[in-house]
Amino acid sequence: MRVRTTLFVLLLLTFLLCVSLSSAQLPPDVVVSARSLDVHLQDLAFKALFRPRTGVSYDAQVPTNLTGIKVSAMRLKSGSLRTRGVLSYKEFEIPVGVVENPYVERLVLVYQNLGNWSDTFYPLPGYSYLTPVLGLLAYNGENLSASVSHELDIKASDKPVLVHFPNVKPVPMGVLVKCVYFDLHGSVHFDILLPGNVCSTVQQGHFSIVAGSKTPSPAPYGFGKVQFGEKNQKKLKSVLWIGGILLLMIILGLLVVGVRRHKKGSRVQKLDCVAENNEILDVTSIGDIKVPLAFGTRTRPVIEHEYFA
Ligand SMILES: *[C@@H]1O[C@H](CO)[C@@H](O)[C@H](O)[C@H]1NC(C)=O
Ligand SMILES: *[C@@H]1O[C@H](CO)[C@@H](O)[C@H](O)[C@H]1NC(C)=O
Ligand SMILES: *[C@@H]1O[C@H](CO)[C@@H](O)[C@H](O)[C@H]1NC(C)=O
């Protein structure tokens, strides 16, 4: 009977564990990092390139769970990028002399405007964004139907790439305003804001203008998790703790039950043994006479019924 109770408790605990773990699963449509967003947006951008004309920007369709983000793609011959640049690709002004590495014949420039998702994917403690975060990334554009296209490294050699921010939130006098640049390796850099709300760069990455309120904290901005899932992460953590403790209890419970069973088992065996010995003793004491000895006296241990009922 005790075994039953223990089993019931164990089942209950297992059930609770399952419930808590299943409720801890993050919703499937959560993007966890800025880099995985890049990959996702590149995929969307390439889908917009159906028989694209060179040097024309094509806007991509963004799924509803990313409403607010704008993505587009432009395919270029690398020769023309180098010798002519792109006078204006959205906010970006790409000068002559931009080269890619490794060399490809055609490349695709993917433009991102993260809109109200800027803080989500590029959290920057101590600063506030005065513009959306804009991204410019270069990919191999030789095979547009390739599911994953390789990112290229582009560098401006003559003049820098300029980012013209058209709408910048006003800030009170005296607040320090800076350009911020997130490279593709997880580092954040600050630079001076040029007249006319312009930031400059020699590399690809993500750009914005920020107002700094506190001392700068140029720590790597963490490629792993972003704020988007922070609440969920916390919930997940606590639930995993509870789950772990429950699991431990279950294992302990199983151990206790196992030990008890083992003990009881050996006790029953001992009793059986004694009973058998009695039988043998009875037989030998009577000798050759073949009379049924077990007058119903062969005492089966009552204990056994109690235990295995
Ligand atoms: C958006 O939702 C779709 C399913 O509807 C999912 O496949 C995709 O990964 C989600 N994207 C993001 C960025 O959350
Ligand atoms: C951005 O705005 C859109 C609606 O315009 C909304 O659906 C989306 O949830 C917002 N994103 C964030 C991170 O607040
Ligand atoms: C482009 O990529 C697709 C998918 O990976 C592949 O099937 C196709 O053969 C590639 N085309 C060329 C010209 O390499």
Short mmCIF file of C-alpha atoms and ligand atoms in Angstrom, two decimals:
data_model
loop_
_atom_site.label_atom_id
_atom_site.label_comp_id
_atom_site.label_asym_id
_atom_site.label_seq_id
_atom_site.Cartn_x
_atom_site.Cartn_y
_atom_site.Cartn_z
CA MET A 1 0.00 0.00 0.00
CA ARG A 2 2.85 2.33 0.75
CA VAL A 3 4.34 1.42 -2.58
CA ARG A 4 1.13 2.51 -4.21
CA THR A 5 1.17 5.84 -2.48
CA THR A 6 4.76 6.40 -3.47
CA LEU A 7 4.01 5.47 -7.05
CA PHE A 8 1.09 7.86 -7.08
CA VAL A 9 3.25 10.67 -5.74
CA LEU A 10 5.89 9.88 -8.35
CA LEU A 11 3.36 9.96 -11.15
CA LEU A 12 2.03 13.25 -9.87
CA LEU A 13 5.54 14.71 -9.75
CA THR A 14 6.31 13.50 -13.25
CA PHE A 15 3.08 15.01 -14.50
CA LEU A 16 3.89 18.33 -12.83
CA LEU A 17 7.37 18.26 -14.34
CA CYS A 18 6.00 17.63 -17.82
CA VAL A 19 3.47 20.43 -17.45
CA SER A 20 6.05 22.91 -16.24
CA LEU A 21 8.55 21.97 -18.95
CA SER A 22 6.03 22.20 -21.74
CA SER A 23 4.88 25.61 -20.58
CA ALA A 24 8.51 26.70 -20.53
CA GLN A 25 9.05 26.21 -24.23
CA LEU A 26 9.62 29.48 -26.04
CA PRO A 27 7.19 30.37 -28.77
CA PRO A 28 8.55 29.08 -32.06
CA ASP A 29 8.55 32.45 -33.76
CA VAL A 30 11.17 34.09 -31.58
CA VAL A 31 14.37 35.27 -33.14
CA VAL A 32 17.04 35.09 -30.51
CA SER A 33 19.93 37.01 -31.91
CA ALA A 34 20.80 39.84 -34.24
CA ARG A 35 22.88 37.47 -36.31
CA SER A 36 20.08 35.02 -36.85
CA LEU A 37 17.93 37.98 -37.83
CA ASP A 38 20.56 38.83 -40.47
CA VAL A 39 20.29 35.35 -41.89
CA HIS A 40 16.51 35.49 -41.87
CA LEU A 41 16.39 38.90 -43.53
CA GLN A 42 18.92 37.84 -46.14
CA ASP A 43 16.67 34.96 -47.03
CA LEU A 44 13.68 37.30 -47.38
CA ALA A 45 15.71 39.78 -49.40
CA PHE A 46 16.93 37.16 -51.85
CA LYS A 47 13.36 36.01 -52.39
CA ALA A 48 12.58 39.52 -53.60
CA LEU A 49 15.21 39.17 -56.29
CA PHE A 50 13.33 37.46 -59.07
CA ARG A 51 15.16 38.17 -62.30
CA PRO A 52 16.51 41.36 -60.84
CA ARG A 53 17.91 44.22 -62.81
CA THR A 54 21.34 45.29 -61.82
CA GLY A 55 21.48 48.30 -59.54
CA VAL A 56 17.76 48.33 -58.76
CA SER A 57 16.47 48.03 -55.20
CA TYR A 58 13.79 45.42 -54.55
CA ASP A 59 11.76 45.54 -51.35
CA ALA A 60 11.22 42.25 -49.57
CA GLN A 61 8.06 40.97 -47.96
CA VAL A 62 8.47 40.81 -44.20
CA PRO A 63 6.38 38.34 -42.17
CA THR A 64 3.80 39.78 -39.81
CA ASN A 65 5.80 38.74 -36.78
CA LEU A 66 8.47 41.21 -37.89
CA THR A 67 6.18 44.08 -38.87
CA GLY A 68 8.10 47.32 -38.60
CA ILE A 69 11.28 46.00 -40.22
CA LYS A 70 12.09 46.96 -43.79
CA VAL A 71 14.36 44.91 -45.99
CA SER A 72 15.47 45.29 -49.55
CA ALA A 73 18.08 43.92 -51.87
CA MET A 74 20.13 45.21 -54.76
CA ARG A 75 22.22 43.13 -57.07
CA LEU A 76 25.39 44.60 -58.45
CA LYS A 77 28.30 43.64 -60.61
CA SER A 78 31.29 43.90 -58.38
CA GLY A 79 33.15 45.77 -61.11
CA SER A 80 30.56 48.51 -61.20
CA LEU A 81 30.47 48.72 -57.42
CA ARG A 82 34.19 49.30 -57.43
CA THR A 83 34.34 51.78 -60.26
CA ARG A 84 31.05 53.60 -59.89
CA GLY A 85 29.69 52.99 -56.41
CA VAL A 86 26.02 53.56 -55.65
CA LEU A 87 25.11 57.20 -55.30
CA SER A 88 22.12 56.46 -53.14
CA TYR A 89 20.85 53.15 -51.83
CA LYS A 90 18.21 54.19 -49.31
CA GLU A 91 20.16 56.11 -46.63
CA PHE A 92 23.51 54.79 -47.80
CA GLU A 93 25.88 56.58 -50.12
CA ILE A 94 28.42 54.12 -51.45
CA PRO A 95 31.49 55.74 -52.97
CA VAL A 96 33.78 54.35 -55.62
CA GLY A 97 36.47 52.02 -54.45
CA VAL A 98 34.41 49.57 -52.41
CA VAL A 99 35.77 46.06 -52.83
CA GLU A 100 34.54 42.73 -51.59
CA ASN A 101 36.44 39.82 -50.20
CA PRO A 102 36.43 37.09 -51.40
CA TYR A 103 36.03 38.31 -54.95
CA VAL A 104 32.76 37.45 -56.67
CA GLU A 105 31.43 38.54 -60.03
CA ARG A 106 28.07 39.62 -58.68
CA LEU A 107 27.06 40.57 -55.20
CA VAL A 108 23.88 41.50 -53.43
CA LEU A 109 23.64 44.36 -50.98
CA VAL A 110 20.96 43.73 -48.38
CA TYR A 111 19.54 46.80 -46.70
CA GLN A 112 17.79 46.59 -43.32
CA ASN A 113 15.80 49.18 -41.43
CA LEU A 114 14.99 47.69 -38.06
CA GLY A 115 12.45 50.39 -37.18
CA ASN A 116 10.89 49.85 -33.77
CA TRP A 117 12.81 46.59 -33.42
CA SER A 118 16.15 48.38 -33.08
CA ASP A 119 16.19 48.22 -29.28
CA THR A 120 15.12 44.62 -29.37
CA PHE A 121 17.94 43.34 -31.52
CA TYR A 122 20.57 45.92 -30.62
CA PRO A 123 20.03 46.80 -26.97
CA LEU A 124 22.45 49.50 -25.90
CA PRO A 125 22.25 50.21 -22.16
CA GLY A 126 22.93 53.81 -21.27
CA TYR A 127 21.99 55.12 -24.69
CA SER A 128 18.80 55.82 -26.53
CA TYR A 129 18.33 55.54 -30.26
CA LEU A 130 17.52 58.72 -32.12
CA THR A 131 17.04 56.84 -35.39
CA PRO A 132 16.25 53.27 -36.34
CA VAL A 133 19.18 50.91 -36.67
CA LEU A 134 20.06 50.55 -40.35
CA GLY A 135 21.99 47.64 -41.77
CA LEU A 136 24.00 47.16 -44.93
CA LEU A 137 25.37 43.71 -45.64
CA ALA A 138 26.98 42.20 -48.71
CA TYR A 139 26.42 38.68 -49.97
CA ASN A 140 27.59 36.57 -52.81
CA GLY A 141 25.07 37.23 -55.58
CA GLU A 142 26.21 34.70 -58.14
CA ASN A 143 23.52 32.15 -57.38
CA LEU A 144 20.29 33.70 -56.19
CA SER A 145 18.56 30.38 -55.69
CA ALA A 146 21.19 29.13 -53.28
CA SER A 147 19.45 28.81 -49.93
CA VAL A 148 22.36 30.20 -47.97
CA SER A 149 24.49 32.80 -49.66
CA HIS A 150 27.85 33.60 -48.23
CA GLU A 151 28.41 36.88 -46.54
CA LEU A 152 31.19 38.90 -48.07
CA ASP A 153 33.51 41.31 -46.42
CA ILE A 154 33.29 44.71 -48.05
CA LYS A 155 35.66 47.57 -47.45
CA ALA A 156 35.69 51.10 -48.69
CA SER A 157 39.21 51.95 -49.73
CA ASP A 158 39.09 55.50 -51.13
CA LYS A 159 36.32 57.28 -49.33
CA PRO A 160 34.02 56.05 -46.57
CA VAL A 161 30.45 54.91 -47.02
CA LEU A 162 28.13 57.60 -45.70
CA VAL A 163 24.83 57.04 -43.92
CA HIS A 164 22.44 59.98 -44.19
CA PHE A 165 19.83 59.83 -41.46
CA PRO A 166 16.81 61.83 -42.55
CA ASN A 167 14.79 61.88 -39.34
CA VAL A 168 16.62 62.21 -36.08
CA LYS A 169 14.73 62.56 -32.82
CA PRO A 170 15.53 65.89 -31.20
CA VAL A 171 17.47 65.92 -27.95
CA PRO A 172 17.90 68.60 -25.32
CA MET A 173 20.91 70.86 -25.62
CA GLY A 174 24.02 69.45 -24.04
CA VAL A 175 23.18 65.81 -24.55
CA LEU A 176 25.99 64.00 -26.29
CA VAL A 177 24.96 62.61 -29.67
CA LYS A 178 27.07 60.00 -31.43
CA CYS A 179 27.12 57.58 -34.28
CA VAL A 180 27.05 53.95 -33.24
CA TYR A 181 28.32 51.12 -35.38
CA PHE A 182 27.81 47.42 -34.72
CA ASP A 183 30.21 45.28 -36.69
CA LEU A 184 29.39 41.75 -37.70
CA HIS A 185 31.63 40.22 -35.07
CA GLY A 186 29.67 41.46 -32.09
CA SER A 187 31.51 44.66 -31.22
CA VAL A 188 30.05 48.10 -30.87
CA HIS A 189 31.93 51.23 -31.85
CA PHE A 190 31.14 54.90 -31.39
CA ASP A 191 32.08 57.71 -33.72
CA ILE A 192 31.42 61.40 -34.10
CA LEU A 193 28.29 62.53 -35.87
CA LEU A 194 29.09 64.46 -39.04
CA PRO A 195 27.15 67.61 -39.97
CA GLY A 196 23.78 66.91 -41.55
CA ASN A 197 23.19 63.82 -39.39
CA VAL A 198 25.67 61.72 -41.30
CA CYS A 199 27.66 58.76 -40.04
CA SER A 200 30.58 57.30 -41.92
CA THR A 201 31.95 53.78 -42.15
CA VAL A 202 34.45 51.80 -44.13
CA GLN A 203 32.78 48.47 -43.40
CA GLN A 204 29.40 46.81 -43.47
CA GLY A 205 27.29 46.38 -40.38
CA HIS A 206 24.52 48.18 -38.50
CA PHE A 207 24.37 51.90 -37.87
CA SER A 208 22.40 54.41 -35.87
CA ILE A 209 22.60 57.68 -33.99
CA VAL A 210 22.37 57.56 -30.21
CA ALA A 211 22.08 59.97 -27.35
CA GLY A 212 24.37 59.00 -24.53
CA SER A 213 23.12 59.55 -21.02
CA LYS A 214 25.59 57.54 -19.02
CA THR A 215 29.23 56.62 -19.19
CA PRO A 216 29.82 54.56 -22.26
CA SER A 217 29.68 50.83 -21.84
CA PRO A 218 31.24 49.58 -25.04
CA ALA A 219 31.01 45.98 -24.00
CA PRO A 220 30.25 43.50 -26.72
CA TYR A 221 26.54 43.64 -27.17
CA GLY A 222 26.08 39.94 -26.79
CA PHE A 223 25.36 37.92 -29.84
CA GLY A 224 23.46 35.34 -27.90
CA LYS A 225 20.22 36.55 -26.45
CA VAL A 226 18.45 39.80 -26.97
CA GLN A 227 15.86 41.52 -24.85
CA PHE A 228 13.09 40.13 -26.96
CA GLY A 229 13.15 36.85 -25.09
CA GLU A 230 14.38 38.14 -21.77
CA LYS A 231 11.17 37.56 -19.86
CA ASN A 232 10.84 34.16 -21.43
CA GLN A 233 14.44 33.41 -20.62
CA LYS A 234 13.86 34.24 -16.96
CA LYS A 235 10.74 32.15 -16.89
CA LEU A 236 12.57 29.33 -18.59
CA LYS A 237 15.37 29.52 -16.05
CA SER A 238 13.11 29.36 -13.01
CA VAL A 239 11.05 26.60 -14.54
CA LEU A 240 14.20 24.65 -15.33
CA TRP A 241 15.23 25.04 -11.69
CA ILE A 242 11.89 23.73 -10.47
CA GLY A 243 12.08 20.96 -13.04
CA GLY A 244 15.54 20.00 -11.88
CA ILE A 245 14.46 19.86 -8.25
CA LEU A 246 11.42 17.78 -9.14
CA LEU A 247 13.60 15.42 -11.14
CA LEU A 248 15.93 15.06 -8.20
CA MET A 249 13.00 14.27 -5.92
CA ILE A 250 11.75 11.68 -8.36
CA ILE A 251 15.13 10.01 -8.54
CA LEU A 252 15.39 10.02 -4.75
CA GLY A 253 11.89 8.61 -4.52
CA LEU A 254 12.73 5.85 -6.95
CA LEU A 255 15.85 5.05 -4.99
CA VAL A 256 13.92 4.82 -1.71
CA VAL A 257 11.30 2.58 -3.28
CA GLY A 258 13.99 0.41 -4.82
CA VAL A 259 15.81 0.00 -1.53
CA ARG A 260 12.60 -0.87 0.30
CA ARG A 261 11.59 -3.42 -2.29
CA HIS A 262 14.99 -4.99 -2.13
CA LYS A 263 14.83 -5.26 1.66
CA LYS A 264 11.33 -6.70 1.63
CA GLY A 265 12.30 -9.11 -1.12
CA SER A 266 15.15 -10.50 0.86
CA ARG A 267 12.98 -10.76 3.96
CA VAL A 268 10.40 -12.80 2.10
CA GLN A 269 13.14 -14.96 0.69
CA LYS A 270 14.46 -15.60 4.16
CA LEU A 271 11.01 -16.60 5.36
CA ASP A 272 10.61 -18.93 2.40
CA CYS A 273 13.92 -20.45 3.26
CA VAL A 274 12.87 -21.04 6.84
CA ALA A 275 9.61 -22.61 5.68
CA GLU A 276 11.49 -24.96 3.37
CA ASN A 277 13.88 -25.92 6.09
CA ASN A 278 10.96 -26.75 8.35
CA GLU A 279 9.53 -28.93 5.64
CA ILE A 280 12.78 -30.76 5.22
CA LEU A 281 13.11 -31.18 8.96
CA ASP A 282 9.60 -32.61 9.11
CA VAL A 283 10.37 -35.07 6.35
CA THR A 284 13.57 -36.29 7.86
CA SER A 285 12.10 -36.64 11.29
CA ILE A 286 9.40 -39.00 10.00
CA GLY A 287 11.70 -41.05 7.96
CA ASP A 288 10.62 -43.34 5.04
CA ILE A 289 6.93 -43.24 5.63
CA LYS A 290 5.37 -41.60 2.67
CA VAL A 291 2.58 -39.74 4.28
CA PRO A 292 1.69 -36.34 3.10
CA LEU A 293 3.38 -34.13 5.51
CA ALA A 294 1.89 -30.86 4.65
CA PHE A 295 -1.24 -30.98 6.73
CA GLY A 296 -1.86 -27.51 5.49
CA THR A 297 0.75 -26.51 7.94
CA ARG A 298 3.18 -25.35 5.35
CA THR A 299 2.99 -21.82 6.55
CA ARG A 300 3.29 -19.42 3.71
CA PRO A 301 4.49 -16.20 5.18
CA VAL A 302 1.49 -13.96 5.72
CA ILE A 303 3.83 -11.06 5.13
CA GLU A 304 4.02 -11.86 1.45
CA HIS A 305 0.34 -11.14 0.93
CA GLU A 306 0.65 -7.95 2.79
CA TYR A 307 3.49 -6.79 0.67
CA PHE A 308 2.33 -7.77 -2.73
CA ALA A 309 -1.38 -7.23 -2.38
C1 LIG B 1 7.68 34.27 -38.13
O1 LIG B 1 6.70 33.27 -38.12
C2 LIG B 1 6.97 32.22 -39.02
C3 LIG B 1 5.80 31.27 -38.96
O2 LIG B 1 4.62 31.96 -39.17
C4 LIG B 1 8.26 31.52 -38.63
O3 LIG B 1 8.55 30.51 -39.56
C5 LIG B 1 9.38 32.52 -38.63
O4 LIG B 1 10.54 31.91 -38.15
C6 LIG B 1 9.03 33.70 -37.76
N1 LIG B 1 10.07 34.67 -37.92
C7 LIG B 1 10.55 35.37 -36.94
C8 LIG B 1 11.65 36.27 -37.28
O5 LIG B 1 10.12 35.29 -35.79
C1 LIG B 2 6.62 47.40 -34.10
O1 LIG B 2 5.41 47.92 -34.58
C2 LIG B 2 4.54 46.96 -35.15
C3 LIG B 2 3.29 47.67 -35.63
O2 LIG B 2 3.63 48.75 -36.40
C4 LIG B 2 4.17 45.92 -34.10
O3 LIG B 2 3.37 44.91 -34.70
C5 LIG B 2 5.43 45.28 -33.56
O4 LIG B 2 5.11 44.40 -32.53
C6 LIG B 2 6.36 46.36 -33.02
N1 LIG B 2 7.57 45.73 -32.60
C7 LIG B 2 8.08 45.92 -31.39
C8 LIG B 2 9.35 45.22 -31.08
O5 LIG B 2 7.55 46.61 -30.57
C1 LIG B 3 22.41 27.45 -57.27
O1 LIG B 3 22.04 26.89 -56.03
C2 LIG B 3 21.06 25.89 -56.13
C3 LIG B 3 20.65 25.48 -54.73
O2 LIG B 3 21.74 25.29 -53.90
C4 LIG B 3 21.64 24.72 -56.92
O3 LIG B 3 20.67 23.72 -57.06
C5 LIG B 3 22.06 25.23 -58.30
O4 LIG B 3 22.70 24.19 -59.00
C6 LIG B 3 23.01 26.41 -58.17
N1 LIG B 3 23.24 26.96 -59.50
C7 LIG B 3 24.44 27.26 -59.94
C8 LIG B 3 24.50 27.86 -61.30
O5 LIG B 3 25.45 27.07 -59.28
#
